[in-house]
Coordinates of N, CA and C in Angstrom, one line a residue:
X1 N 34.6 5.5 157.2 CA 34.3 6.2 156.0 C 34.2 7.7 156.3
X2 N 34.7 8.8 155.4 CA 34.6 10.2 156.1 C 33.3 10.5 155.2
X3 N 33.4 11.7 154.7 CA 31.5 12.6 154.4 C 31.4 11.9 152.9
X4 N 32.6 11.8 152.2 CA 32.3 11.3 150.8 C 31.8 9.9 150.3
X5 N 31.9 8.7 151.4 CA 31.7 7.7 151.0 C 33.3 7.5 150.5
X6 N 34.4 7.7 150.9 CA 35.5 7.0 150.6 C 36.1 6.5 152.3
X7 N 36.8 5.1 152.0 CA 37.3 5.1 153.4 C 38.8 5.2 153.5
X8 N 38.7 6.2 154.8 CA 40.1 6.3 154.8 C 40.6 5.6 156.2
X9 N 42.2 5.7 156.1 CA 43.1 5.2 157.5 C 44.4 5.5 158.1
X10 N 44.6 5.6 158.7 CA 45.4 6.5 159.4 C 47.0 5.9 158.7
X11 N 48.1 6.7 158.6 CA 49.1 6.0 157.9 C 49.9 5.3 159.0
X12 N 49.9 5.3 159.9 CA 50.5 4.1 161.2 C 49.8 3.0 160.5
X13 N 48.0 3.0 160.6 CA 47.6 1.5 159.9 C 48.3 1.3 158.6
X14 N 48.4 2.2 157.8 CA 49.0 1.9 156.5 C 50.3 1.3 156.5
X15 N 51.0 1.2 157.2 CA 52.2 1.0 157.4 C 52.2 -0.4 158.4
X16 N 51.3 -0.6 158.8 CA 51.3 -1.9 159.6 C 50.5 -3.1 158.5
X17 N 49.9 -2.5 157.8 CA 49.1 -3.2 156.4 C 50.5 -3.4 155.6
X18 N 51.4 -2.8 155.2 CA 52.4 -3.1 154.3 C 52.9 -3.6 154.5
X19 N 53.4 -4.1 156.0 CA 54.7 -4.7 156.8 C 53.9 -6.4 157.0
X20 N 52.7 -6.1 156.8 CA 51.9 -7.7 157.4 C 51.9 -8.0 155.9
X21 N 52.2 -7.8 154.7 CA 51.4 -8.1 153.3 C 50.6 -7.7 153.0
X22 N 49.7 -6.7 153.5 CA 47.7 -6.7 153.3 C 47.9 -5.7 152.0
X23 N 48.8 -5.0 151.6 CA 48.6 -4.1 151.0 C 49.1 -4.6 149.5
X24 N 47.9 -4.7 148.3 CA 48.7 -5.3 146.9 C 49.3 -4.6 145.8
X25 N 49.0 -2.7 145.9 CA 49.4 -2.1 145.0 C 48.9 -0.7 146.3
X26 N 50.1 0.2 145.2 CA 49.8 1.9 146.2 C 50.1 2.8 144.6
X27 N 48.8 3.4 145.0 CA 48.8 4.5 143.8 C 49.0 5.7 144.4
X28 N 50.0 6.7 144.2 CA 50.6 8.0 144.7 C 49.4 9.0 143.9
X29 N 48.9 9.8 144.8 CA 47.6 10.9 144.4 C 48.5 12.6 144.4
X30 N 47.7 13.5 144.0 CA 48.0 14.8 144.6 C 48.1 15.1 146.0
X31 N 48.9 15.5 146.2 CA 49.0 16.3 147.8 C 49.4 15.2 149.0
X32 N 50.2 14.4 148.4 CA 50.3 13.6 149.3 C 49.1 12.1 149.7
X33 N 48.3 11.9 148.8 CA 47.2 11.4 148.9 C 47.8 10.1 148.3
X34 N 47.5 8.5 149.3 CA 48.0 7.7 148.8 C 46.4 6.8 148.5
X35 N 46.3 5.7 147.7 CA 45.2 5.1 147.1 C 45.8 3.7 147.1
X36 N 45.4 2.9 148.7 CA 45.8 1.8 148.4 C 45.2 0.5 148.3
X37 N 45.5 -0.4 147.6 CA 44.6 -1.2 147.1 C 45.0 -2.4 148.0
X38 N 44.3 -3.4 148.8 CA 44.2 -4.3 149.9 C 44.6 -5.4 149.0
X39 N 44.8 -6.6 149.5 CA 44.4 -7.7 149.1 C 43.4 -8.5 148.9
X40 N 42.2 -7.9 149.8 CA 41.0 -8.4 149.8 C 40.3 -7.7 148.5
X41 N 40.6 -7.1 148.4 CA 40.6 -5.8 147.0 C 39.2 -4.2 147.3
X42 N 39.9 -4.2 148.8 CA 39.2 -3.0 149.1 C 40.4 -1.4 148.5
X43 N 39.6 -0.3 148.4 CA 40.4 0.4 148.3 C 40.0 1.5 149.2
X44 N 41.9 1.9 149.5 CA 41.7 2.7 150.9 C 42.5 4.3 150.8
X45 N 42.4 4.8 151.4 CA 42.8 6.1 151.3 C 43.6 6.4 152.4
X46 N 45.1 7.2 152.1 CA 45.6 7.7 153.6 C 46.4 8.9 153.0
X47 N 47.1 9.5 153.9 CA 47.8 11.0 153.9 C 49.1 10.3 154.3
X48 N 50.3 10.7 153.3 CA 51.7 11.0 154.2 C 51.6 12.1 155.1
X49 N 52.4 11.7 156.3 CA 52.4 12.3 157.6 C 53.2 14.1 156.5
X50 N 52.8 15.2 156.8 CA 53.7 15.9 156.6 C 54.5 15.8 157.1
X51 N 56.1 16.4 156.7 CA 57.3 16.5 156.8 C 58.3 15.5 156.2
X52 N 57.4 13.9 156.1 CA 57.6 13.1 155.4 C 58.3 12.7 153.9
X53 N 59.0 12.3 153.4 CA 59.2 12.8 152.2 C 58.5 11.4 151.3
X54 N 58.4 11.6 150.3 CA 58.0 10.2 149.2 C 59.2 9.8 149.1
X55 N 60.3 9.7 149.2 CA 61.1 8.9 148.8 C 61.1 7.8 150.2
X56 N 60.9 8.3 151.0 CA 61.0 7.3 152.6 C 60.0 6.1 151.9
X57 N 58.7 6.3 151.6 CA 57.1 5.6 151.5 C 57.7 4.6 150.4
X58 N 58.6 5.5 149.1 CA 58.6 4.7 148.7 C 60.4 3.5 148.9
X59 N 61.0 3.7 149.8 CA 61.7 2.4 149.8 C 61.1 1.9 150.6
X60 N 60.2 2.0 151.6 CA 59.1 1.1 152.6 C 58.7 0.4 151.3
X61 N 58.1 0.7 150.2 CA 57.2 -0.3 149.2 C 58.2 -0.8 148.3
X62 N 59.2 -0.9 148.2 CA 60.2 -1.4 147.7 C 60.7 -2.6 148.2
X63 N 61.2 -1.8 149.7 CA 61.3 -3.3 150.9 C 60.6 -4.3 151.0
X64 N 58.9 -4.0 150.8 CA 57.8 -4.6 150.8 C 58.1 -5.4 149.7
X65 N 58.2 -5.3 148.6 CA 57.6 -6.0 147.5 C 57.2 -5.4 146.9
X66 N 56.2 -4.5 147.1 CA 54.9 -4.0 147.1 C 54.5 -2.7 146.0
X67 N 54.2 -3.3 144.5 CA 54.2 -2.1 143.2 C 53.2 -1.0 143.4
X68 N 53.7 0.2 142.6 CA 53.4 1.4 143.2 C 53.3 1.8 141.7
X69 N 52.5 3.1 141.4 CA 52.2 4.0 140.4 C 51.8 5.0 141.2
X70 N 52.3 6.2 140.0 CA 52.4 7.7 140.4 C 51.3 8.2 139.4
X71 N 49.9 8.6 139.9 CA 49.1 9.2 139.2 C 48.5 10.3 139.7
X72 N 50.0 11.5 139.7 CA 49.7 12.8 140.1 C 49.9 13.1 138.9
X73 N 48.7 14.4 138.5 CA 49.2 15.3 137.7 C 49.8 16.3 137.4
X74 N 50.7 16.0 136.5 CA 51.7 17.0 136.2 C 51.7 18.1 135.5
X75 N 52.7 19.4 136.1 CA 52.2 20.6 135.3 C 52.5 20.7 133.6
X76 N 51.6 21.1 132.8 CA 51.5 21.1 131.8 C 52.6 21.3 130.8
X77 N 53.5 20.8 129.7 CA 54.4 21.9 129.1 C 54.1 22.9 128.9
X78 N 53.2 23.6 128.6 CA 52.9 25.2 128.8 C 53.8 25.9 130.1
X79 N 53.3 25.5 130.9 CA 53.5 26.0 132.2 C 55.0 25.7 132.4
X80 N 55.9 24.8 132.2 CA 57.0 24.3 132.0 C 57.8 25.3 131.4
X81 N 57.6 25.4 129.7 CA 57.8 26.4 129.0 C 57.9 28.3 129.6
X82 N 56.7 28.3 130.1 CA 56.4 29.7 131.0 C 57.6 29.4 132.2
X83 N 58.2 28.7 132.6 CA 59.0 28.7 133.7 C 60.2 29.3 133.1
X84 N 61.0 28.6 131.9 CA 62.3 28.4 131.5 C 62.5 29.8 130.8
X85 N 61.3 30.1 130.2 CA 61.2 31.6 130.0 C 61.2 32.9 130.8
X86 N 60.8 32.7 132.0 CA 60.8 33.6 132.9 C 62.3 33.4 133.3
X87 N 63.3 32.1 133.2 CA 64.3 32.3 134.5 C 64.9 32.8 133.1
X88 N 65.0 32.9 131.7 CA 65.4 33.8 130.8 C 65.3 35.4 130.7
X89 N 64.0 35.5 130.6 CA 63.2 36.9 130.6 C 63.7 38.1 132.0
X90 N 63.6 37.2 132.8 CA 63.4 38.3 134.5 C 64.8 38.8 134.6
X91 N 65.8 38.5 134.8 CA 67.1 39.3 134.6 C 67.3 40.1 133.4
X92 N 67.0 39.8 132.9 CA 66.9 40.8 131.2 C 65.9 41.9 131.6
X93 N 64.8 41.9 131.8 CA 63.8 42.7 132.2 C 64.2 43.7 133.9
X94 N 64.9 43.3 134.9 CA 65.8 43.4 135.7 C 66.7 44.2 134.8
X95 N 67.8 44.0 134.2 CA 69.0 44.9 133.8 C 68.2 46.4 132.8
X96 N 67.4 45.4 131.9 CA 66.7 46.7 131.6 C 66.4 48.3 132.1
X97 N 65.5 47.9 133.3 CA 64.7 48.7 134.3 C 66.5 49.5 135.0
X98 N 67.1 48.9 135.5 CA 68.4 49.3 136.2 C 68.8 50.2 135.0
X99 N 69.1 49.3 133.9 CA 69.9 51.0 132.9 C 69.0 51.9 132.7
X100 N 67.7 51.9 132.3 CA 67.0 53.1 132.2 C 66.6 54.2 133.5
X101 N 66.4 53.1 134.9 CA 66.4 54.2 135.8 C 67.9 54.6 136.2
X102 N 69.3 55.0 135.8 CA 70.3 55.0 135.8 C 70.6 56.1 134.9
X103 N 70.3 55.9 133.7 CA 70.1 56.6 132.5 C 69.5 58.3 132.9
X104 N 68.3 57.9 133.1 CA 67.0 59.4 133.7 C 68.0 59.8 134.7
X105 N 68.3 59.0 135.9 CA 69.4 59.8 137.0 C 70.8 60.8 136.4
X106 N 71.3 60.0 135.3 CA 72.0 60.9 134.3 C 72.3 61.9 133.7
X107 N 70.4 62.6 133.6 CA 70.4 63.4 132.4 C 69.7 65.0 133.5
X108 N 70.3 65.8 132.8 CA 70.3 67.0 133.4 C 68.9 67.3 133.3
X109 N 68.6 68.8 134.2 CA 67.1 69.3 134.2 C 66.8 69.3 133.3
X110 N 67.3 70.2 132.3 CA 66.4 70.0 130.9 C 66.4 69.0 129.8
X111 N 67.0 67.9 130.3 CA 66.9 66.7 129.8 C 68.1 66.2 128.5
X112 N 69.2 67.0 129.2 CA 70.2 66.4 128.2 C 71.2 65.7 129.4
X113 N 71.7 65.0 129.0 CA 72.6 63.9 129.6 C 73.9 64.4 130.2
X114 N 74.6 64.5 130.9 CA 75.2 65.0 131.8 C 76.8 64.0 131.5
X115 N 77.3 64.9 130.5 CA 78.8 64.2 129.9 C 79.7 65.0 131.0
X116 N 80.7 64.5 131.3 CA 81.9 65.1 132.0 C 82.7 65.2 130.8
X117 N 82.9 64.5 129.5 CA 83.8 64.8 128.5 C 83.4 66.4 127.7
X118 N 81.9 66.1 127.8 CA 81.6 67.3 126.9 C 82.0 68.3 127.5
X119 N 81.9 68.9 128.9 CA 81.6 69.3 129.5 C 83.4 70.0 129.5
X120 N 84.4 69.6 129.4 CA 85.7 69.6 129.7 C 86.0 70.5 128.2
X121 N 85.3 69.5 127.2 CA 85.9 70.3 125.7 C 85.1 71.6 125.4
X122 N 83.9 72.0 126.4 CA 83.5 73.4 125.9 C 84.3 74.3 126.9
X123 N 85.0 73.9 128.0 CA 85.7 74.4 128.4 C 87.2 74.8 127.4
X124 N 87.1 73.7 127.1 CA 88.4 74.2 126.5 C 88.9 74.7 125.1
X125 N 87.0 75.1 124.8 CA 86.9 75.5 123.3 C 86.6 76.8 123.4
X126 N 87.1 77.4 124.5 CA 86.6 79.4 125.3 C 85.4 79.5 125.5
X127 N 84.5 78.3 125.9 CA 83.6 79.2 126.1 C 83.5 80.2 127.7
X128 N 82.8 81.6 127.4 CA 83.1 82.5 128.9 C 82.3 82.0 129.8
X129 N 82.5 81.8 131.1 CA 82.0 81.5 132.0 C 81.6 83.1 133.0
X130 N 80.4 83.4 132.6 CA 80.2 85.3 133.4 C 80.3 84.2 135.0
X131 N 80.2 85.2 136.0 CA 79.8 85.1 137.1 C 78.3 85.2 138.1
X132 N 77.3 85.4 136.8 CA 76.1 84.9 136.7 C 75.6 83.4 136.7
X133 N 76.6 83.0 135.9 CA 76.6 81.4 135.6 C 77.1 80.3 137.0
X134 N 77.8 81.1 137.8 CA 78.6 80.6 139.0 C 77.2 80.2 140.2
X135 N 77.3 79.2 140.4 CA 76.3 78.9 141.5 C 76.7 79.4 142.6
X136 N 76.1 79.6 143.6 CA 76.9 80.4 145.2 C 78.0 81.7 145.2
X137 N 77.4 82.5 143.8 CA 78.3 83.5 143.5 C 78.5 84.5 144.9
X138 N 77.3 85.1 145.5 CA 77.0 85.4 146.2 C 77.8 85.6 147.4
X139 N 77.8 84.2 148.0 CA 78.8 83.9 149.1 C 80.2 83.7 149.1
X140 N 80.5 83.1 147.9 CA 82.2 83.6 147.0 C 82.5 84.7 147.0
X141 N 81.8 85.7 146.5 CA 82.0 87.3 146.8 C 82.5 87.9 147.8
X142 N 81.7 87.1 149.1 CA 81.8 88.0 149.9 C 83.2 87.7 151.1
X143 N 82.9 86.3 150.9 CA 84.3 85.9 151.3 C 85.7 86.4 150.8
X144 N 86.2 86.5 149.3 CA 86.7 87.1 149.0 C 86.9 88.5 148.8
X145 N 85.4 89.4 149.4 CA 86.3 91.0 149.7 C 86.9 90.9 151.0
X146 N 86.4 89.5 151.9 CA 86.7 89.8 153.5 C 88.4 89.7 153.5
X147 N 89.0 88.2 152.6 CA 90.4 88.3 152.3 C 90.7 89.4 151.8
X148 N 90.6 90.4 151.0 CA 91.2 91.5 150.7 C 91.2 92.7 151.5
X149 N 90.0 92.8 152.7 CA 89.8 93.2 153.7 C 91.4 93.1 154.4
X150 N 91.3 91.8 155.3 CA 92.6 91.3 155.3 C 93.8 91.9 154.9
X151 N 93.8 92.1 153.6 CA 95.5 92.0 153.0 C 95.3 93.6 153.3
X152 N 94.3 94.5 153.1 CA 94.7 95.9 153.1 C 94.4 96.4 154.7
X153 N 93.9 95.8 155.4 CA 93.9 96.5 157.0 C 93.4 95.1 157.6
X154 N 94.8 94.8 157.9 CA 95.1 93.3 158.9 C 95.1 93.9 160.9
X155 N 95.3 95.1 160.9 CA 95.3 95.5 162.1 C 94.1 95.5 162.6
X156 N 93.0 95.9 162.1 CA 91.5 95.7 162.5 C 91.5 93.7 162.7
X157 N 91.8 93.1 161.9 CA 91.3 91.7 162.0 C 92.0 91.1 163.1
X158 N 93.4 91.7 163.5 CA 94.4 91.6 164.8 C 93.5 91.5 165.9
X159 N 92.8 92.9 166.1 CA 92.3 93.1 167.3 C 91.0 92.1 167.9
X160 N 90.1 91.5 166.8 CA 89.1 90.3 167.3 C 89.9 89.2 167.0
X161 N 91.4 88.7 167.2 CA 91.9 87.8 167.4 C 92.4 86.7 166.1
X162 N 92.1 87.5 164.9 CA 92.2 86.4 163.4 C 93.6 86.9 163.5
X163 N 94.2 85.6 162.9 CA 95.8 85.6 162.2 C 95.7 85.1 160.8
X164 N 97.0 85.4 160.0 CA 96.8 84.6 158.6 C 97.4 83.7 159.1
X165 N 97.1 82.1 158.2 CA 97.1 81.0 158.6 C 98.7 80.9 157.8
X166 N 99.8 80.5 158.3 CA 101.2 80.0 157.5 C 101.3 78.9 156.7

């Protein structure tokens, strides 16, 4: 008997009880917890070995003879319901999250959305583009006076070794 006043036994005896007759009914518990009832009409307690599966225990009680009930309890339909919902809900809630942070990546600093069509038709509706508006104007500048440098006194660029490229 362990601390509770229930007696238990090891499942090798359990198994040597089923194979001799001793065993007249097996009630399946939570967690693997079997409740078996003797022929003498003791009742005994054992553990499937982990790794074990219930379907092994139960063709051993099948081969036996030997009737069996399943008095685990089962998760609630609530909780059922909450399952069938989630494998509904979570992809949805998933694609959601993906277009909206997709969306924000989209949208320009001041918070308008970043069209390549629009973007093509105010070009092509005049609007002026100054050279204020040009990002890296600066460095475009200067590169292009160095080409014109170039085209008007190519003998200076001769002498530290530049050629124009053909």
């Amino acid at each position: 008997k362990d601390a509770v006043g229930v007696q238990t036994i090891s499942f090798d005896e359990f198994l040597k009880m089923l194979h001799s007759s001793a065993v007249s009914s097996v009630t399946f518990k939570n967690d693997g917890l079997l409740e078996v009832a003797t022929t003498s009409a003791q009742r005994l307690y054992t553990r499937v070995i982990k790794g074990l599966s219930a379907d092994w225990v139960v063709e051993r009680l099948i081969s036996t003879r030997t009737p069996f009930l399943e008095d685990r309890q089962q998760p609630s339909s609530f909780v059922a319901k909450m399952k069938g919902a989630a494998v509904v809900l979570l992809p949805l809630v998933y694609l959601f999250l993906a277009y909206t942070m997709l969306k924000r990546l989209s949208e320009d600093s001041n918070g308008s959305v970043v069209d390549q069509r629009n973007k093509r038709r105010a070009r092509k509706s005049g609007a002026v583009v100054t050279w204020q508006e040009v990002a890296g104007m600066d460095s475009a500048r200067r590169e292009l006076q160095e080409v014109v440098d170039l085209l008007i006194n190519p003998e200076r660029f001769r002498r530290i070794g530049a050629r124009c490229p053909r």
